[in-house]
Amino acid sequence: MSSERAELARLCSTRNWSKAIRLLDSILARSPSSIHDLCNRAFCYSHLELHKHVVKDCDRALQLDPALLQAYVLKGKALTALDKKEDALLVWKQGYEIAVRDTTDLKQLLELEELVSSVKICETTESSDHVMDASPCDTKVVISEDRVVDKSSTAPTVADTKTVVCEEAIGNSKVSSNGDTKLPNHNNKVENNKVSTSPLKDSTGTQAPKKPPKQDKKNKAKAVKEINGQAEGAANRTSSDESETISLEQTLFATKISKSSKSISLDFRLSRGIAQVNEGRYDQAISIFDQILRETPTYPEALIGRGTAYAFQRELDSAISDFTKAIQSNPSAGEAWKRRGQARAALGEFKEAIEDLTKALEFEPNSHDILHERGIVNFKFKDYNSALEDLSTYVKRDKKNSSAHTYLLYLDLAYPEKLLNCLEKAIQIDSRFAKAYHLRGILYHGMGRHRSAIKELSIALTYEGSSIECLYLRASCHHAIGEYKAAIKDYDDVLDLELDSMDKFVLQCLAFYQKEMALYIASKANLEFSQFNIDDDIDPLFKEYWCKRLHPKNVAEKVYRQPPLRISLRSGRLNKQDFKFTKHQTTLLLAADSIGKKIQYNCRGFLPNQRQYRMAGLAAIEIAQKVSKAWRFLRNPKNIAKLVRKRDKLNMSQNRGGYCSTSTLSGSPTSSPNEDRVFSGISLSWQEVYNIAVKWRQVSEPCDPVVWVNKLSEEFNSGFGSHTPMLLGQAKVVRYYPYYQRVLEAAKNIMLDLKYVNNAEDRAIFLTDIEKLKKIEVASSCSDLYHIVGETYWVATRCDSMASQGRRLEGTRITTQNMGKTGFDFAIRTPCTPSRWEEYDEEMTAAWEAICEAYCNDTHPTRDPSTLDAVKDAILRMTYYWYNFMPLSRGSAVVGYIVLLGLFLAANMDVTTSIPPDVQVDWEAILSPDPETFVDAVKPWSYPSIKISRCLKDYTDVSCTFSTTGSVVAALTSVDP
C-alpha cells in the first residue's frame, strides 16, 4: 500500500494524470468507499478536463460522506466548467452551509465562501461579457495521512500531519507557508470535455451521420452531441486560449526531466484530441491519437479517444477494435468497457453490449450513465424486465433525465393514464424534448385519438423536423381522419428524406404504399361506401408488397398507379356536413360505442381505442341488420319456393361460398355469387358477412394492410403466412407471452402423439427414439425442444372437421426457430395456401349453414331456450373455424369477434359482458382441438351475460345513415373532435 501511495505521489508531482487515474482505479476497486481517493481521482480528472467524471466521483464521495467539503469544491468547479453555473452555486452553498455548522477545515470554509461570493458578484455584473473564471482553488489531493510532496525535493518526504500532494492556485508554482506544493491553475478556461460520458448516438436510437456535417468556424462552437439524452454544446477555444495554456505548460515543464516532460506532453495531446472529438473534428482527433499511439501503442486513453472518434464516424468495427485494445492494456478501464458496449449496441450486438456495460458497472457501480445505457440496450434487446429495473433505478437517481423517462414510458404503453402522467413530467423537465411529444402522439394514435396525435406530432416536428417516425405517423393520422392533402404532403416528405438505417427505410417503403391508398380512398370519399373495395380494386401484386413491406420498385413499374392528388380530391374532399350528425345518427353512434367496447381484450398490451370501438359497433349493427333481413326472407315458405325456382332456372352448380338459401335447410349448398346478385342481396355467404366487418376495419385504420389473403398475387399459391411471436429472442412479447406455457404444452403433446415434427423445408423429422420422447415429456422451454429436435421445426395444432366427420385439418403451426446468440423465435404461424383455403372454406360454409338452420327452423326461436342454445353454439363453432382459418393478412381476431357480436344481435341476443381479464378469444380457439372444446371454454363467461333484446329494430339502417365513404370516415373521426 505504501508503495502505491508513493507511486501516486510521484505520478501527481510529474503531472502524469492518466496513469494516476489508472492507479486510483485499482485502489478504488479494492476500496470503493475511500472518499479521499474518490476526490483524488476527481482532481486528476479535472486536469484532463473530464468534468463529467469529476462530478460522478464527487457525487459518490458525498454519498459516503455528505460533509466532505473537498467534494463540494471540486464538483462546483466541474459544473462551472460545464457551464452549469446555477448548479455550481447550489453545490457550493450546500458545502458552505455544512462548513458553517461544523467547521473542521477553516481553509476550505473560506474557499467555499469566496466561491459563492464570486458567483454572486458575477451575476450582478450584467455588463460583463466574459465567462467567470473559478476563483483560486486550494483543494487538497490527499496521498495519505502522512505524506507530502515537497517541490524542493526530487522525492516525496514524510511529514507527521495529513498533508497534500498538490493544490490549485492561479499564478506560477509556489510553495505555501505550511510546506504544501501549489501548482499553477491552467484550467481557468476549459471546454466541456464530453468524450468520456457522451453515449454513441445509436445506443439511444438516433443514428449518427457517417461523416460529420460541415460547419463554419462560428458554428463549430455550437456543435451538439447527445449526452444521456440531453444536448450540451462544446465551447470553442480561441488561439489566445491555446497560447495561454501552452505558456503555462511551458513554465510548468521547465524544471522537469525529459521523462516527466514526455508524460505531460502525452496528457496535453490527449486533452487536445478529446477536444477535437467534441468539436466534431474527428479526422484531426484521429490524427492526434495516431501520433500518441505510434509512440505508446497500448496507451489506453488514446485508444479510447480514437475509438470514440471512429464511432462518431460510423466506423464501428474500428472503434470496437480500439476499445478492445484499451481493455487488453488496462482491464480495469471501465470507460473502454462502456464504449465498446455502446458500439456493439449500435451494430445490433445487444447481448455482447449488455455484457460489456455490465462489466463497466463493476468498475463504476454508481455510474448513472452506464446504468442508463444498459437500460436502453436491454430495451432494444427486448429484455423489458431488465430494462425496467435499470431505468427505474436510474430515474430514482436522476429524476430530470427525460430520455430515461421516455424509455420507461414505452414499457407502459398498455397503461395510458400512467403513461400520460409520466409524459407530462418528462415535458416539465424539458419542454423541448421531441421524443416525449412523439410518444404522446403514439399513445393518442393507439387510443384512436388521431386529431390529438397530430397536435403532439406537430410539436415534436418543430424540435426535430427530420424525424421520419413523426412524419410517417402524422401522415397516417391525417389519412385516417380524411385530411388527404395533408397526408399526401407528409408521405411525400417521408419519401424525400435521406435515411441511414433499415428501420427507417421500411417506413419509406410503407409511405409509398400508404400514399397510393390515401389517393384511392380520397377518390371514393363522396361515393357510396359499397364502392369502397380494396380487395377487388387494388392490384394483387401491390397488396402483396404492401403486406410484406417490400421495396416498391417492382410495384411502381408493373401496377396501375392512383391518379394524382388534384384529380382524387375532385371527389375526395370530405364535406363539412359529414361531421354534423342528426339525432338519429347520434343515437346510432352511441349504441355503436356501447356495443363496440365489448371487443376490448383486458390484457396487457391492448390499449383502449374509442375509434375501434365505434368501428366495431357500427359493423356489428350493420351485420345484424343484413343477416336479420336474410333470415326473415328465409323463414317465409313462399320466398323459399321462389328461391328454389330461381335457382333451378339459373341451373347453378355447386356453391363454394356457402350462401344462405334453401340449401341452408337441406344442407346442400348450391347457390353462387351471381345468384346472390339476382336475389338483390337477400342471400348472404359467410364471406360476405365477414366482409362487412373487414371493410369497416380497413377504413378505421387505413395504414394497416387488412386484406383477404386469397385476393393477393399469384404468390398466394406458395402460401402467405401470418406470424405471431410469443418469444422473440429474449423478448417476451407483452401481448402474447401469457399463452407461452399453454402453447409449449400443446407442442409437446403433439410431438408425443405424432412422434415427428416438420423442419423448415417441410420434411418430416421422426422422434421415435425413446430417450428423445422422455426428454420431450420433461422439457420446460422452447429451447429444450429445439435442442431435442436439433433444428428449426414446426408442428400443427389439431382442428377437427365438422363438415366431414373424421377429417382433421391443419390448424395453426407452432414454430421454434433458432435466432443465434439472441435466443429463439417461438411463435404461431398460419400459412394460407389454395388447398388450405378450400378446406376451411368448406368448414365455414357448413358452419354458416348450421347457424341459419338453427335459427330459421323455428318460427319463434327467441321463445325456445333450446333453440337459442343451439344458435349460440352454432355461432361459436363458426367463430372457432374462423380463428383457425385466419384468412386475413391482419385483423382476423377483431373481425371474428365483431361478427360474433353481430350474429348474436341478429338473433335478438345481446352480449352484455366484456371479455374476462387475461382471455384472448382467438388464442382459446387456436388451442382447442375441436369446436366443442372451444364452446366449453367460452360458454362459462359469455352465456350467462347474453340477454334477449329487440334493440336492433330501434337502430336506423347503418348503410343508409352513413352511406358514403366520407360519412363513414367522419363517423369514426368524431370520437376525437
Tab-separated table of N, CA, C and O in Angstrom, residues 178-235:
chain	number	residue	atom	x	y	z
A	178	ASN	N	2.721	26.354	4.735
A	178	ASN	CA	2.778	25.117	5.508
A	178	ASN	C	3.548	24.022	4.785
A	178	ASN	O	3.531	22.869	5.187
A	179	GLY	N	4.197	24.374	3.691
A	179	GLY	CA	5.022	23.402	3.002
A	179	GLY	C	4.323	22.653	1.913
A	179	GLY	O	4.934	21.842	1.237
A	180	ASP	N	3.003	22.914	1.687
A	180	ASP	CA	2.276	22.216	0.630
A	180	ASP	C	2.662	22.781	-0.716
A	180	ASP	O	2.745	23.989	-0.883
A	181	THR	N	2.883	21.899	-1.667
A	181	THR	CA	3.224	22.353	-3.010
A	181	THR	C	1.996	22.874	-3.712
A	181	THR	O	0.967	22.211	-3.753
A	182	LYS	N	2.097	24.068	-4.285
A	182	LYS	CA	0.993	24.641	-5.048
A	182	LYS	C	1.375	24.716	-6.511
A	182	LYS	O	2.466	25.140	-6.850
A	183	LEU	N	0.419	24.323	-7.357
A	183	LEU	CA	0.659	24.280	-8.790
A	183	LEU	C	-0.149	25.359	-9.482
A	183	LEU	O	-1.174	25.809	-8.972
A	184	PRO	N	0.304	25.780	-10.674
A	184	PRO	CA	-0.472	26.773	-11.416
A	184	PRO	C	-1.778	26.186	-11.903
A	184	PRO	O	-1.833	25.025	-12.276
A	185	ASN	N	-2.802	27.014	-11.855
A	185	ASN	CA	-4.111	26.574	-12.358
A	185	ASN	C	-4.193	26.902	-13.846
A	185	ASN	O	-4.365	28.045	-14.223
A	186	HIS	N	-4.012	25.916	-14.679
A	186	HIS	CA	-4.135	26.143	-16.131
A	186	HIS	C	-5.480	25.655	-16.630
A	186	HIS	O	-5.658	25.333	-17.775
A	187	ASN	N	-6.464	25.624	-15.706
A	187	ASN	CA	-7.791	25.147	-16.084
A	187	ASN	C	-8.842	26.238	-15.978
A	187	ASN	O	-10.012	25.961	-15.922
A	188	ASN	N	-8.418	27.493	-15.920
A	188	ASN	CA	-9.399	28.552	-15.725
A	188	ASN	C	-10.399	28.629	-16.858
A	188	ASN	O	-11.567	28.839	-16.654
A	189	LYS	N	-9.887	28.488	-18.077
A	189	LYS	CA	-10.784	28.479	-19.237
A	189	LYS	C	-10.763	27.074	-19.804
A	189	LYS	O	-9.747	26.607	-20.288
A	190	VAL	N	-11.901	26.408	-19.691
A	190	VAL	CA	-11.935	24.998	-20.052
A	190	VAL	C	-13.088	24.722	-20.990
A	190	VAL	O	-14.032	25.485	-21.095
A	191	GLU	N	-12.923	23.612	-21.669
A	191	GLU	CA	-14.005	23.179	-22.545
A	191	GLU	C	-14.805	22.094	-21.854
A	191	GLU	O	-14.338	21.409	-20.974
A	192	ASN	N	-16.009	21.916	-22.361
A	192	ASN	CA	-16.855	20.834	-21.879
A	192	ASN	C	-16.337	19.545	-22.487
A	192	ASN	O	-16.583	19.264	-23.632
A	193	ASN	N	-15.559	18.798	-21.715
A	193	ASN	CA	-14.963	17.577	-22.247
A	193	ASN	C	-15.972	16.458	-22.139
A	193	ASN	O	-16.289	16.011	-21.070
A	194	LYS	N	-16.463	16.017	-23.277
A	194	LYS	CA	-17.603	15.111	-23.237
A	194	LYS	C	-17.311	13.713	-23.722
A	194	LYS	O	-18.166	12.875	-23.714
A	195	VAL	N	-16.120	13.450	-24.191
A	195	VAL	CA	-15.868	12.139	-24.765
A	195	VAL	C	-16.139	11.033	-23.768
A	195	VAL	O	-16.665	9.998	-24.087
A	196	SER	N	-15.760	11.254	-22.523
A	196	SER	CA	-15.847	10.173	-21.547
A	196	SER	C	-17.266	9.799	-21.199
A	196	SER	O	-17.509	8.719	-20.722
A	197	THR	N	-18.215	10.691	-21.402
A	197	THR	CA	-19.566	10.381	-20.971
A	197	THR	C	-20.602	10.445	-22.062
A	197	THR	O	-21.703	9.997	-21.869
A	198	SER	N	-20.306	10.995	-23.220
A	198	SER	CA	-21.350	11.106	-24.231
A	198	SER	C	-21.561	9.761	-24.891
A	198	SER	O	-20.647	9.176	-25.421
A	199	PRO	N	-22.787	9.213	-24.828
A	199	PRO	CA	-23.020	7.901	-25.409
A	199	PRO	C	-23.042	7.969	-26.919
A	199	PRO	O	-23.414	8.976	-27.497
A	200	LEU	N	-22.671	6.856	-27.557
A	200	LEU	CA	-22.816	6.786	-29.006
A	200	LEU	C	-24.284	6.920	-29.320
A	200	LEU	O	-25.128	6.324	-28.681
A	201	LYS	N	-24.594	7.679	-30.331
A	201	LYS	CA	-25.987	8.014	-30.561
A	201	LYS	C	-26.853	6.785	-30.793
A	201	LYS	O	-28.005	6.753	-30.448
A	202	ASP	N	-26.278	5.735	-31.419
A	202	ASP	CA	-27.080	4.588	-31.757
A	202	ASP	C	-27.635	3.881	-30.528
A	202	ASP	O	-28.626	3.206	-30.604
A	203	SER	N	-26.967	4.005	-29.423
A	203	SER	CA	-27.457	3.318	-28.240
A	203	SER	C	-28.723	3.931	-27.701
A	203	SER	O	-29.410	3.350	-26.885
A	204	THR	N	-29.068	5.117	-28.135
A	204	THR	CA	-30.332	5.724	-27.737
A	204	THR	C	-31.306	5.815	-28.892
A	204	THR	O	-32.318	6.463	-28.818
A	205	GLY	N	-30.994	5.155	-29.994
A	205	GLY	CA	-31.935	5.075	-31.099
A	205	GLY	C	-31.717	6.074	-32.199
A	205	GLY	O	-32.391	6.044	-33.209
A	206	THR	N	-30.741	7.010	-32.036
A	206	THR	CA	-30.514	8.007	-33.075
A	206	THR	C	-29.254	7.668	-33.831
A	206	THR	O	-28.204	7.494	-33.236
A	207	GLN	N	-29.350	7.555	-35.131
A	207	GLN	CA	-28.194	7.175	-35.914
A	207	GLN	C	-27.267	8.355	-36.124
A	207	GLN	O	-27.686	9.427	-36.546
A	208	ALA	N	-25.989	8.164	-35.807
A	208	ALA	CA	-25.001	9.208	-36.052
A	208	ALA	C	-24.690	9.260	-37.528
A	208	ALA	O	-24.685	8.251	-38.211
A	209	PRO	N	-24.460	10.452	-38.116
A	209	PRO	CA	-24.149	10.535	-39.534
A	209	PRO	C	-22.828	9.883	-39.842
A	209	PRO	O	-21.929	9.847	-39.009
A	210	LYS	N	-22.696	9.370	-41.052
A	210	LYS	CA	-21.456	8.711	-41.433
A	210	LYS	C	-20.304	9.683	-41.399
A	210	LYS	O	-19.213	9.386	-40.995
A	211	LYS	N	-20.514	10.876	-41.864
A	211	LYS	CA	-19.488	11.922	-41.819
A	211	LYS	C	-20.050	13.093	-41.046
A	211	LYS	O	-21.212	13.422	-41.163
A	212	PRO	N	-19.248	13.777	-40.270
A	212	PRO	CA	-19.767	14.927	-39.538
A	212	PRO	C	-20.137	16.035	-40.498
A	212	PRO	O	-19.478	16.237	-41.510
A	213	PRO	N	-21.224	16.766	-40.215
A	213	PRO	CA	-21.612	17.862	-41.091
A	213	PRO	C	-20.577	18.975	-41.089
A	213	PRO	O	-19.936	19.246	-40.083
A	214	LYS	N	-20.451	19.618	-42.226
A	214	LYS	CA	-19.511	20.735	-42.311
A	214	LYS	C	-20.072	21.931	-41.575
A	214	LYS	O	-21.230	22.264	-41.689
A	215	GLN	N	-19.200	22.591	-40.835
A	215	GLN	CA	-19.636	23.750	-40.070
A	215	GLN	C	-18.649	24.877	-40.263
A	215	GLN	O	-17.452	24.655	-40.442
A	216	ASP	N	-19.161	26.078	-40.203
A	216	ASP	CA	-18.236	27.193	-40.254
A	216	ASP	C	-17.627	27.382	-38.871
A	216	ASP	O	-18.033	26.773	-37.896
A	217	LYS	N	-16.625	28.252	-38.795
A	217	LYS	CA	-15.881	28.397	-37.543
A	217	LYS	C	-16.778	28.840	-36.406
A	217	LYS	O	-16.657	28.391	-35.278
A	218	LYS	N	-17.734	29.687	-36.739
A	218	LYS	CA	-18.617	30.216	-35.700
A	218	LYS	C	-19.506	29.124	-35.135
A	218	LYS	O	-19.703	29.009	-33.932
A	219	ASN	N	-20.048	28.295	-36.036
A	219	ASN	CA	-20.993	27.293	-35.583
A	219	ASN	C	-20.335	26.083	-34.937
A	219	ASN	O	-20.995	25.289	-34.306
A	220	LYS	N	-19.016	25.939	-35.141
A	220	LYS	CA	-18.352	24.803	-34.516
A	220	LYS	C	-18.467	24.882	-33.004
A	220	LYS	O	-18.505	23.880	-32.317
A	221	ALA	N	-18.504	26.101	-32.497
A	221	ALA	CA	-18.617	26.270	-31.051
A	221	ALA	C	-19.949	25.765	-30.534
A	221	ALA	O	-20.125	25.555	-29.362
A	222	LYS	N	-20.919	25.598	-31.465
A	222	LYS	CA	-22.257	25.191	-31.050
A	222	LYS	C	-22.548	23.741	-31.397
A	222	LYS	O	-23.694	23.328	-31.419
A	223	ALA	N	-21.496	23.005	-31.759
A	223	ALA	CA	-21.702	21.601	-32.116
A	223	ALA	C	-22.328	20.869	-30.945
A	223	ALA	O	-21.933	21.059	-29.804
A	224	VAL	N	-23.299	20.067	-31.252
A	224	VAL	CA	-24.059	19.424	-30.188
A	224	VAL	C	-23.918	17.918	-30.272
A	224	VAL	O	-23.999	17.351	-31.335
A	225	LYS	N	-23.695	17.327	-29.168
A	225	LYS	CA	-23.673	15.869	-29.075
A	225	LYS	C	-24.716	15.453	-28.051
A	225	LYS	O	-25.003	16.183	-27.110
A	226	GLU	N	-25.270	14.245	-28.240
A	226	GLU	CA	-26.223	13.738	-27.272
A	226	GLU	C	-25.464	13.214	-26.061
A	226	GLU	O	-24.592	12.372	-26.179
A	227	ILE	N	-25.788	13.769	-24.903
A	227	ILE	CA	-25.173	13.295	-23.677
A	227	ILE	C	-26.293	12.804	-22.777
A	227	ILE	O	-27.014	13.591	-22.183
A	228	ASN	N	-26.456	11.471	-22.735
A	228	ASN	CA	-27.505	10.869	-21.915
A	228	ASN	C	-28.868	11.477	-22.203
A	228	ASN	O	-29.668	11.724	-21.322
A	229	GLY	N	-29.144	11.704	-23.490
A	229	GLY	CA	-30.437	12.225	-23.879
A	229	GLY	C	-30.560	13.720	-23.769
A	229	GLY	O	-31.591	14.291	-24.032
A	230	GLN	N	-29.498	14.442	-23.352
A	230	GLN	CA	-29.571	15.894	-23.216
A	230	GLN	C	-28.469	16.514	-24.055
A	230	GLN	O	-27.347	16.040	-24.097
A	231	ALA	N	-28.797	17.609	-24.740
A	231	ALA	CA	-27.813	18.247	-25.620
A	231	ALA	C	-26.981	19.238	-24.836
A	231	ALA	O	-27.475	20.048	-24.078
A	232	GLU	N	-25.673	19.128	-25.037
A	232	GLU	CA	-24.768	20.095	-24.431
A	232	GLU	C	-23.779	20.554	-25.482
A	232	GLU	O	-23.310	19.787	-26.308
A	233	GLY	N	-23.494	21.825	-25.513
A	233	GLY	CA	-22.588	22.350	-26.538
A	233	GLY	C	-21.163	22.395	-26.051
A	233	GLY	O	-20.874	22.482	-24.874
A	234	ALA	N	-20.236	22.345	-26.966
A	234	ALA	CA	-18.805	22.414	-26.632
A	234	ALA	C	-18.278	23.797	-26.952
A	234	ALA	O	-18.487	24.322	-28.027
A	235	ALA	N	-17.577	24.422	-25.995
A	235	ALA	CA	-17.028	25.758	-26.216
A	235	ALA	C	-15.860	25.688	-27.178
A	235	ALA	O	-15.146	24.720	-27.226
